[in-house]
């Protein structure tokens, strides 16, 4: 193994599973996730701000399109970014992604019309965030095999930290300096974090440019286990984004104390910090598919058994934010670990990209369906929206469970 200017390189199957280069890559990825998926975790806050002030003449369902488009662009772009990573490595993806992301954030701060938010926040920022987040996740996976789920869990926990910090920052800054400057301050913080990632994140593998072939994208769909994972990501990511989008306005409609409403997402994100680390450690002990299926099922049941009947209870909403935040947070680290477990290391970027791309379609479609259900039920009855959310996530759990059975049958074992 040799040390070069671009990092530490060995053969494809020589995983260090630790060391300075590996853990500094994890720290750099953690910084990147604070400002990419961490900012995306603030979707409910942005919806509330737009609905109450900047875009108050637009319907709630229409405003929900803004974070839905952002999530779709973030996740769907990973298929292209993952392929670019496999062929050309991380450096230029990180530099370019950072520039695009920060530019989109600053343009969002200047926006006042609906279409401007769609373009700046939804499309431009979303694509920049995809370049950064997909690249750092793929880099972490090149350094770890035995501890992969744990390493990814630590890295992805940055998104939960961002989900705690950024809503509080926005809620505190907006009354003082207004929304435009509040978002610019957040943007400057994101620039510093992304710069840290650009310095620390490296891939263990040398890039190997390969021609772009359609079979690279269609081939995984012929693998039934991979197909189940893809459908599972589509269903669960879509279902999970429904409460992230609507829980703030639903709490307002239910008459929850206004001082608490602004802290529901930080509570959710704080609970998901251990929810992204502990399951990763557990997954490396009892199996990634076992852990993922268990937690996806728990998330679904919490939605149906706690959020649905407790819609008017402040205590139930807090309990749901904590428990659902813990249980659902693991999907971001365990889903790529499950994909990597049944893929060759050189295919991980592309296959993870496809999984997240389909998850992005779910993120785009599901909140819109949920909004249509909400409008159909008069705009204030959230029961249909909650039922749709819980059943969709339950379908995602069933797909991951079926993928687990295909590998190890019905017997218990580390899978």
Tab-separated table of C-alpha atoms in Angstrom, residues 13-375:
chain	number	residue	atom	x	y	z
A	13	UNK	CA	-10.657	-5.617	-1.148
A	14	UNK	CA	-8.005	-4.250	1.223
A	15	UNK	CA	-10.187	-2.418	3.776
A	16	UNK	CA	-8.231	-0.757	6.627
A	17	UNK	CA	-11.345	-0.497	8.849
A	18	UNK	CA	-9.628	2.270	10.814
A	19	UNK	CA	-6.604	4.537	10.996
A	20	UNK	CA	-6.099	8.288	10.618
A	21	UNK	CA	-7.058	8.505	6.942
A	22	UNK	CA	-10.239	6.478	7.461
A	23	UNK	CA	-11.508	8.307	10.550
A	24	UNK	CA	-10.568	11.758	9.238
A	25	UNK	CA	-12.680	10.880	6.190
A	26	UNK	CA	-15.565	10.027	8.545
A	27	UNK	CA	-15.158	13.375	10.338
A	28	UNK	CA	-15.097	15.271	7.045
A	29	UNK	CA	-18.229	13.416	5.937
A	30	UNK	CA	-19.884	14.238	9.280
A	31	UNK	CA	-19.226	17.947	8.644
A	32	UNK	CA	-20.670	17.651	5.137
A	33	UNK	CA	-23.841	15.940	6.359
A	34	UNK	CA	-24.488	18.724	8.898
A	35	UNK	CA	-25.074	21.190	6.085
A	36	UNK	CA	-26.488	18.954	3.325
A	37	UNK	CA	-29.048	16.562	4.763
A	38	UNK	CA	-28.961	18.617	7.982
A	39	UNK	CA	-30.411	21.608	6.160
A	40	UNK	CA	-32.810	19.343	4.282
A	41	UNK	CA	-34.064	18.072	7.652
A	42	UNK	CA	-35.347	21.617	8.245
A	43	UNK	CA	-38.013	21.142	5.558
A	44	UNK	CA	-40.834	21.601	8.049
A	45	UNK	CA	-39.352	24.891	9.268
A	46	UNK	CA	-39.084	26.259	5.729
A	47	UNK	CA	-42.655	25.186	4.959
A	48	UNK	CA	-43.862	26.971	8.102
A	49	UNK	CA	-41.913	30.170	7.274
A	50	UNK	CA	-43.157	30.262	3.683
A	51	UNK	CA	-46.737	29.411	4.665
A	52	UNK	CA	-46.930	32.039	7.424
A	53	UNK	CA	-45.152	34.885	5.657
A	54	UNK	CA	-43.237	34.926	2.363
A	55	UNK	CA	-45.576	32.722	0.303
A	56	UNK	CA	-48.725	33.002	2.403
A	57	UNK	CA	-50.904	33.470	-0.695
A	58	UNK	CA	-50.016	29.944	-1.870
A	59	UNK	CA	-51.619	26.742	-0.613
A	60	UNK	CA	-49.818	24.471	1.839
A	61	UNK	CA	-49.750	21.633	-0.703
A	62	UNK	CA	-48.103	23.928	-3.260
A	63	UNK	CA	-45.506	25.174	-0.760
A	64	UNK	CA	-44.662	21.556	0.120
A	65	UNK	CA	-43.451	21.211	-3.478
A	66	UNK	CA	-40.355	23.289	-2.629
A	67	UNK	CA	-38.687	20.842	-0.188
A	68	UNK	CA	-40.166	17.931	-2.167
A	69	UNK	CA	-38.383	19.105	-5.332
A	70	UNK	CA	-35.216	19.678	-3.302
A	71	UNK	CA	-35.377	16.151	-1.893
A	72	UNK	CA	-36.096	14.704	-5.320
A	73	UNK	CA	-33.128	16.514	-6.903
A	74	UNK	CA	-30.847	15.580	-3.998
A	75	UNK	CA	-31.704	11.904	-4.125
A	76	UNK	CA	-32.270	11.419	-7.863
A	77	UNK	CA	-28.949	13.106	-8.722
A	78	UNK	CA	-27.069	10.496	-6.698
A	79	UNK	CA	-27.312	7.999	-9.571
A	80	UNK	CA	-25.307	10.338	-11.812
A	81	UNK	CA	-23.006	11.556	-9.033
A	82	UNK	CA	-22.320	8.009	-7.856
A	83	UNK	CA	-21.288	7.002	-11.353
A	84	UNK	CA	-19.053	10.069	-11.649
A	85	UNK	CA	-17.444	9.164	-8.328
A	86	UNK	CA	-16.735	5.597	-9.457
A	87	UNK	CA	-15.029	6.912	-12.594
A	88	UNK	CA	-13.337	10.149	-11.543
A	89	UNK	CA	-13.007	10.192	-7.755
A	90	UNK	CA	-14.217	12.691	-5.154
A	91	UNK	CA	-12.165	15.880	-5.483
A	92	UNK	CA	-13.906	17.832	-8.235
A	93	UNK	CA	-17.319	16.578	-7.176
A	94	UNK	CA	-16.740	18.045	-3.713
A	95	UNK	CA	-15.417	21.373	-4.992
A	96	UNK	CA	-18.140	21.787	-7.604
A	97	UNK	CA	-20.907	20.572	-5.311
A	98	UNK	CA	-19.886	22.993	-2.564
A	99	UNK	CA	-19.894	25.958	-4.964
A	100	UNK	CA	-23.320	25.051	-6.394
A	101	UNK	CA	-24.842	24.410	-2.968
A	102	UNK	CA	-23.673	27.700	-1.449
A	103	UNK	CA	-24.700	29.633	-4.573
A	104	UNK	CA	-28.205	28.118	-4.372
A	105	UNK	CA	-28.478	28.972	-0.671
A	106	UNK	CA	-27.518	32.601	-1.264
A	107	UNK	CA	-29.964	32.849	-4.165
A	108	UNK	CA	-32.704	31.438	-1.928
A	109	UNK	CA	-32.028	34.259	0.524
A	110	UNK	CA	-32.738	36.737	-2.311
A	111	UNK	CA	-35.924	34.997	-3.473
A	112	UNK	CA	-39.420	36.370	-3.041
A	113	UNK	CA	-41.469	34.539	-5.702
A	114	UNK	CA	-42.574	30.902	-5.655
A	115	UNK	CA	-40.723	29.928	-8.839
A	116	UNK	CA	-37.525	31.480	-7.462
A	117	UNK	CA	-37.639	29.204	-4.405
A	118	UNK	CA	-38.233	26.188	-6.639
A	119	UNK	CA	-35.194	27.071	-8.759
A	120	UNK	CA	-32.789	28.229	-6.035
A	121	UNK	CA	-33.653	25.963	-3.101
A	122	UNK	CA	-35.274	23.068	-4.899
A	123	UNK	CA	-33.028	22.576	-7.931
A	124	UNK	CA	-29.718	24.434	-7.515
A	125	UNK	CA	-29.137	23.808	-3.795
A	126	UNK	CA	-30.530	20.284	-4.120
A	127	UNK	CA	-28.055	19.324	-6.841
A	128	UNK	CA	-25.104	20.819	-4.959
A	129	UNK	CA	-26.095	18.971	-1.798
A	130	UNK	CA	-26.333	15.727	-3.802
A	131	UNK	CA	-22.794	16.150	-5.157
A	132	UNK	CA	-21.369	16.677	-1.679
A	133	UNK	CA	-23.405	14.110	0.291
A	134	UNK	CA	-23.160	11.264	-2.235
A	135	UNK	CA	-19.410	11.747	-2.631
A	136	UNK	CA	-18.571	11.744	1.078
A	137	UNK	CA	-20.805	8.711	1.715
A	138	UNK	CA	-19.126	6.737	-1.072
A	139	UNK	CA	-15.667	7.714	0.221
A	140	UNK	CA	-16.448	6.445	3.730
A	141	UNK	CA	-17.530	3.068	2.304
A	142	UNK	CA	-14.153	2.624	0.563
A	143	UNK	CA	-12.345	2.651	3.924
A	144	UNK	CA	-14.550	0.268	5.929
A	145	UNK	CA	-15.979	-3.204	5.546
A	146	UNK	CA	-16.362	-4.850	8.958
A	147	UNK	CA	-17.207	-1.512	10.628
A	148	UNK	CA	-18.995	-0.024	7.620
A	149	UNK	CA	-22.431	0.408	9.179
A	150	UNK	CA	-20.925	1.991	12.307
A	151	UNK	CA	-18.728	4.363	10.282
A	152	UNK	CA	-21.650	5.400	8.085
A	153	UNK	CA	-23.834	5.873	11.143
A	154	UNK	CA	-21.301	8.230	12.720
A	155	UNK	CA	-20.897	10.178	9.463
A	156	UNK	CA	-24.617	10.450	8.777
A	157	UNK	CA	-25.303	11.535	12.377
A	158	UNK	CA	-24.034	14.920	11.176
A	159	UNK	CA	-27.361	15.396	9.401
A	160	UNK	CA	-29.137	14.999	12.731
A	161	UNK	CA	-26.792	17.533	14.341
A	162	UNK	CA	-27.624	19.934	11.518
A	163	UNK	CA	-31.297	19.212	12.041
A	164	UNK	CA	-30.923	20.331	15.673
A	165	UNK	CA	-28.763	23.406	15.084
A	166	UNK	CA	-30.297	24.943	11.961
A	167	UNK	CA	-33.968	25.205	12.997
A	168	UNK	CA	-32.906	26.838	16.266
A	169	UNK	CA	-30.552	29.198	14.396
A	170	UNK	CA	-33.297	30.190	11.977
A	171	UNK	CA	-35.909	30.644	14.718
A	172	UNK	CA	-33.519	32.843	16.712
A	173	UNK	CA	-32.062	34.819	13.805
A	174	UNK	CA	-35.189	35.596	11.765
A	175	UNK	CA	-36.790	37.923	14.384
A	176	UNK	CA	-33.462	39.758	14.711
A	177	UNK	CA	-32.122	40.069	11.165
A	178	UNK	CA	-34.933	38.785	8.933
A	179	UNK	CA	-35.149	35.632	6.821
A	180	UNK	CA	-32.688	36.686	4.057
A	181	UNK	CA	-29.779	37.403	6.392
A	182	UNK	CA	-30.629	34.455	8.652
A	183	UNK	CA	-30.286	32.138	5.654
A	184	UNK	CA	-27.049	33.844	4.549
A	185	UNK	CA	-25.522	33.278	7.992
A	186	UNK	CA	-26.494	29.606	7.764
A	187	UNK	CA	-24.963	29.575	4.267
A	188	UNK	CA	-21.613	30.900	5.521
A	189	UNK	CA	-21.584	28.207	8.209
A	190	UNK	CA	-22.267	25.596	5.528
A	191	UNK	CA	-19.385	26.954	3.447
A	192	UNK	CA	-16.966	26.418	6.352
A	193	UNK	CA	-18.238	22.885	6.935
A	194	UNK	CA	-18.055	21.928	3.262
A	195	UNK	CA	-14.527	23.361	3.068
A	196	UNK	CA	-13.544	21.069	5.946
A	197	UNK	CA	-14.974	18.116	4.030
A	198	UNK	CA	-13.041	19.116	0.896
A	199	UNK	CA	-9.797	18.981	2.898
A	200	UNK	CA	-10.388	15.746	4.839
A	201	UNK	CA	-12.481	13.454	2.633
A	202	UNK	CA	-10.502	11.137	0.356
A	203	UNK	CA	-11.272	7.858	-1.382
A	204	UNK	CA	-9.077	4.835	-0.719
A	205	UNK	CA	-9.419	3.725	-4.335
A	206	UNK	CA	-7.892	5.292	-7.413
A	207	UNK	CA	-10.566	6.412	-9.871
A	208	UNK	CA	-10.924	4.223	-12.939
A	209	UNK	CA	-12.670	6.096	-15.780
A	210	UNK	CA	-15.159	3.828	-17.479
A	211	UNK	CA	-17.568	4.421	-20.350
A	212	UNK	CA	-21.109	5.242	-19.351
A	213	UNK	CA	-23.122	2.144	-20.230
A	214	UNK	CA	-26.858	1.717	-19.904
A	215	UNK	CA	-26.303	-1.763	-18.466
A	216	UNK	CA	-24.662	-0.212	-15.393
A	217	UNK	CA	-28.060	1.259	-14.516
A	218	UNK	CA	-30.337	-1.500	-15.785
A	219	UNK	CA	-28.242	-4.456	-14.569
A	220	UNK	CA	-28.997	-4.006	-10.836
A	221	UNK	CA	-32.742	-4.233	-11.560
A	222	UNK	CA	-32.236	-7.829	-12.732
A	223	UNK	CA	-30.924	-8.718	-9.272
A	224	UNK	CA	-34.076	-9.479	-7.280
A	225	UNK	CA	-32.486	-8.650	-3.929
A	226	UNK	CA	-31.328	-5.288	-5.258
A	227	UNK	CA	-34.755	-4.649	-6.790
A	228	UNK	CA	-36.392	-5.203	-3.409
A	229	UNK	CA	-33.950	-2.732	-1.842
A	230	UNK	CA	-34.739	-0.157	-4.527
A	231	UNK	CA	-38.510	-0.469	-4.002
A	232	UNK	CA	-37.995	-0.402	-0.234
A	233	UNK	CA	-36.047	2.866	-0.475
A	234	UNK	CA	-38.743	4.382	-2.708
A	235	UNK	CA	-41.505	3.541	-0.236
A	236	UNK	CA	-39.763	4.265	3.042
A	237	UNK	CA	-37.993	7.488	2.045
A	238	UNK	CA	-41.262	8.794	0.632
A	239	UNK	CA	-43.261	7.857	3.707
A	240	UNK	CA	-40.654	9.217	6.126
A	241	UNK	CA	-40.628	12.632	4.451
A	242	UNK	CA	-44.362	13.130	5.021
A	243	UNK	CA	-44.120	13.821	8.781
A	244	UNK	CA	-40.903	15.799	8.204
A	245	UNK	CA	-42.910	18.114	5.941
A	246	UNK	CA	-46.223	18.331	7.758
A	247	UNK	CA	-45.642	17.762	11.484
A	248	UNK	CA	-45.033	21.477	12.184
A	249	UNK	CA	-48.196	22.737	10.477
A	250	UNK	CA	-50.155	19.784	11.854
A	251	UNK	CA	-49.041	20.709	15.380
A	252	UNK	CA	-50.085	24.322	14.753
A	253	UNK	CA	-53.499	23.177	13.533
A	254	UNK	CA	-53.869	20.986	16.629
A	255	UNK	CA	-53.293	24.001	18.891
A	256	UNK	CA	-49.926	22.913	20.266
A	257	UNK	CA	-48.102	25.616	22.236
A	258	UNK	CA	-46.360	27.909	19.725
A	259	UNK	CA	-43.166	27.894	21.814
A	260	UNK	CA	-42.984	24.110	21.413
A	261	UNK	CA	-43.896	23.900	17.733
A	262	UNK	CA	-40.605	25.442	16.603
A	263	UNK	CA	-38.665	22.849	18.590
A	264	UNK	CA	-40.396	19.705	17.325
A	265	UNK	CA	-37.902	19.202	14.476
A	266	UNK	CA	-34.843	19.869	16.699
A	267	UNK	CA	-36.257	17.315	19.177
A	268	UNK	CA	-36.743	14.872	16.294
A	269	UNK	CA	-33.197	15.479	15.020
A	270	UNK	CA	-31.638	15.250	18.494
A	271	UNK	CA	-33.246	11.832	18.979
A	272	UNK	CA	-31.953	10.714	15.589
A	273	UNK	CA	-28.296	11.372	16.580
A	274	UNK	CA	-28.106	8.174	18.677
A	275	UNK	CA	-30.582	6.707	16.178
A	276	UNK	CA	-27.950	6.934	13.447
A	277	UNK	CA	-24.996	5.737	15.533
A	278	UNK	CA	-26.331	2.978	17.808
A	279	UNK	CA	-28.125	1.015	15.047
A	280	UNK	CA	-24.909	1.116	12.990
A	281	UNK	CA	-22.995	-0.464	15.879
A	282	UNK	CA	-25.805	-2.985	16.394
A	283	UNK	CA	-25.926	-3.788	12.680
A	284	UNK	CA	-22.281	-4.833	12.670
A	285	UNK	CA	-23.127	-7.310	15.456
A	286	UNK	CA	-26.512	-8.819	14.536
A	287	UNK	CA	-26.566	-8.004	10.824
A	288	UNK	CA	-27.430	-4.999	8.699
A	289	UNK	CA	-30.617	-6.416	7.184
A	290	UNK	CA	-31.913	-7.609	10.556
A	291	UNK	CA	-31.366	-4.190	12.131
A	292	UNK	CA	-32.787	-2.259	9.183
A	293	UNK	CA	-35.959	-4.345	8.953
A	294	UNK	CA	-36.540	-4.072	12.704
A	295	UNK	CA	-36.181	-0.281	12.749
A	296	UNK	CA	-38.272	0.309	9.623
A	297	UNK	CA	-41.059	-1.756	11.143
A	298	UNK	CA	-40.794	0.202	14.379
A	299	UNK	CA	-41.021	3.509	12.497
A	300	UNK	CA	-44.142	2.365	10.672
A	301	UNK	CA	-45.879	1.164	13.818
A	302	UNK	CA	-45.033	4.375	15.698
A	303	UNK	CA	-46.727	6.385	12.962
A	304	UNK	CA	-49.862	4.231	13.000
A	305	UNK	CA	-50.040	3.658	16.763
A	306	UNK	CA	-48.808	7.003	18.135
A	307	UNK	CA	-48.940	9.866	15.609
A	308	UNK	CA	-52.295	8.818	14.129
A	309	UNK	CA	-54.326	8.499	17.365
A	310	UNK	CA	-52.359	11.220	19.210
A	311	UNK	CA	-52.873	13.977	16.652
A	312	UNK	CA	-54.328	16.425	19.217
A	313	UNK	CA	-52.054	15.472	22.115
A	314	UNK	CA	-48.965	17.582	22.783
A	315	UNK	CA	-47.364	14.772	24.791
A	316	UNK	CA	-48.018	12.265	21.998
A	317	UNK	CA	-46.409	14.578	19.421
A	318	UNK	CA	-43.293	14.980	21.566
A	319	UNK	CA	-43.096	11.226	22.156
A	320	UNK	CA	-43.549	10.583	18.446
A	321	UNK	CA	-40.820	13.092	17.520
A	322	UNK	CA	-38.374	11.405	19.908
A	323	UNK	CA	-39.171	7.769	19.133
A	324	UNK	CA	-39.676	8.188	15.392
A	325	UNK	CA	-36.534	10.327	15.161
A	326	UNK	CA	-34.516	7.532	16.754
A	327	UNK	CA	-36.036	4.663	14.773
A	328	UNK	CA	-36.167	6.281	11.324
A	329	UNK	CA	-32.760	7.986	11.441
A	330	UNK	CA	-30.923	4.738	10.805
A	331	UNK	CA	-32.215	4.382	7.221
A	332	UNK	CA	-29.725	6.939	5.903
A	333	UNK	CA	-26.725	4.917	7.062
A	334	UNK	CA	-28.121	1.374	6.944
A	335	UNK	CA	-29.656	1.543	3.449
A	336	UNK	CA	-26.274	2.178	1.726
A	337	UNK	CA	-24.676	-0.431	3.978
A	338	UNK	CA	-27.309	-2.969	2.859
A	339	UNK	CA	-26.682	-2.068	-0.801
A	340	UNK	CA	-22.916	-2.363	-0.356
A	341	UNK	CA	-23.266	-5.770	1.320
A	342	UNK	CA	-24.616	-7.309	-1.897
A	343	UNK	CA	-22.478	-5.289	-4.353
A	344	UNK	CA	-18.906	-5.228	-5.584
A	345	UNK	CA	-16.985	-2.280	-4.148
A	346	UNK	CA	-16.583	-0.692	-7.603
A	347	UNK	CA	-20.375	-0.803	-8.056
A	348	UNK	CA	-21.275	0.714	-4.700
A	349	UNK	CA	-21.387	4.331	-5.900
A	350	UNK	CA	-23.680	3.590	-8.835
A	351	UNK	CA	-25.983	1.205	-6.976
A	352	UNK	CA	-26.274	3.435	-3.919
A	353	UNK	CA	-27.014	6.286	-6.324
A	354	UNK	CA	-29.861	4.329	-7.922
A	355	UNK	CA	-31.310	3.456	-4.493
A	356	UNK	CA	-31.275	7.081	-3.369
A	357	UNK	CA	-32.557	8.263	-6.754
A	358	UNK	CA	-35.630	6.074	-6.360
A	359	UNK	CA	-35.908	7.279	-2.772
A	360	UNK	CA	-35.887	10.800	-4.234
A	361	UNK	CA	-38.853	9.950	-6.437
A	362	UNK	CA	-40.654	8.823	-3.298
A	363	UNK	CA	-39.696	12.071	-1.542
A	364	UNK	CA	-41.149	14.043	-4.468
A	365	UNK	CA	-44.355	12.064	-4.880
A	366	UNK	CA	-45.383	11.109	-1.346
A	367	UNK	CA	-45.756	14.602	0.218
A	368	UNK	CA	-47.776	15.644	-2.826
A	369	UNK	CA	-50.117	12.663	-2.457
A	370	UNK	CA	-50.324	13.384	1.270
A	371	UNK	CA	-51.150	17.033	0.528
A	372	UNK	CA	-53.861	15.990	-1.911
A	373	UNK	CA	-55.344	13.678	0.745
A	374	UNK	CA	-55.222	16.549	3.250
A	375	UNK	CA	-57.024	18.889	0.827
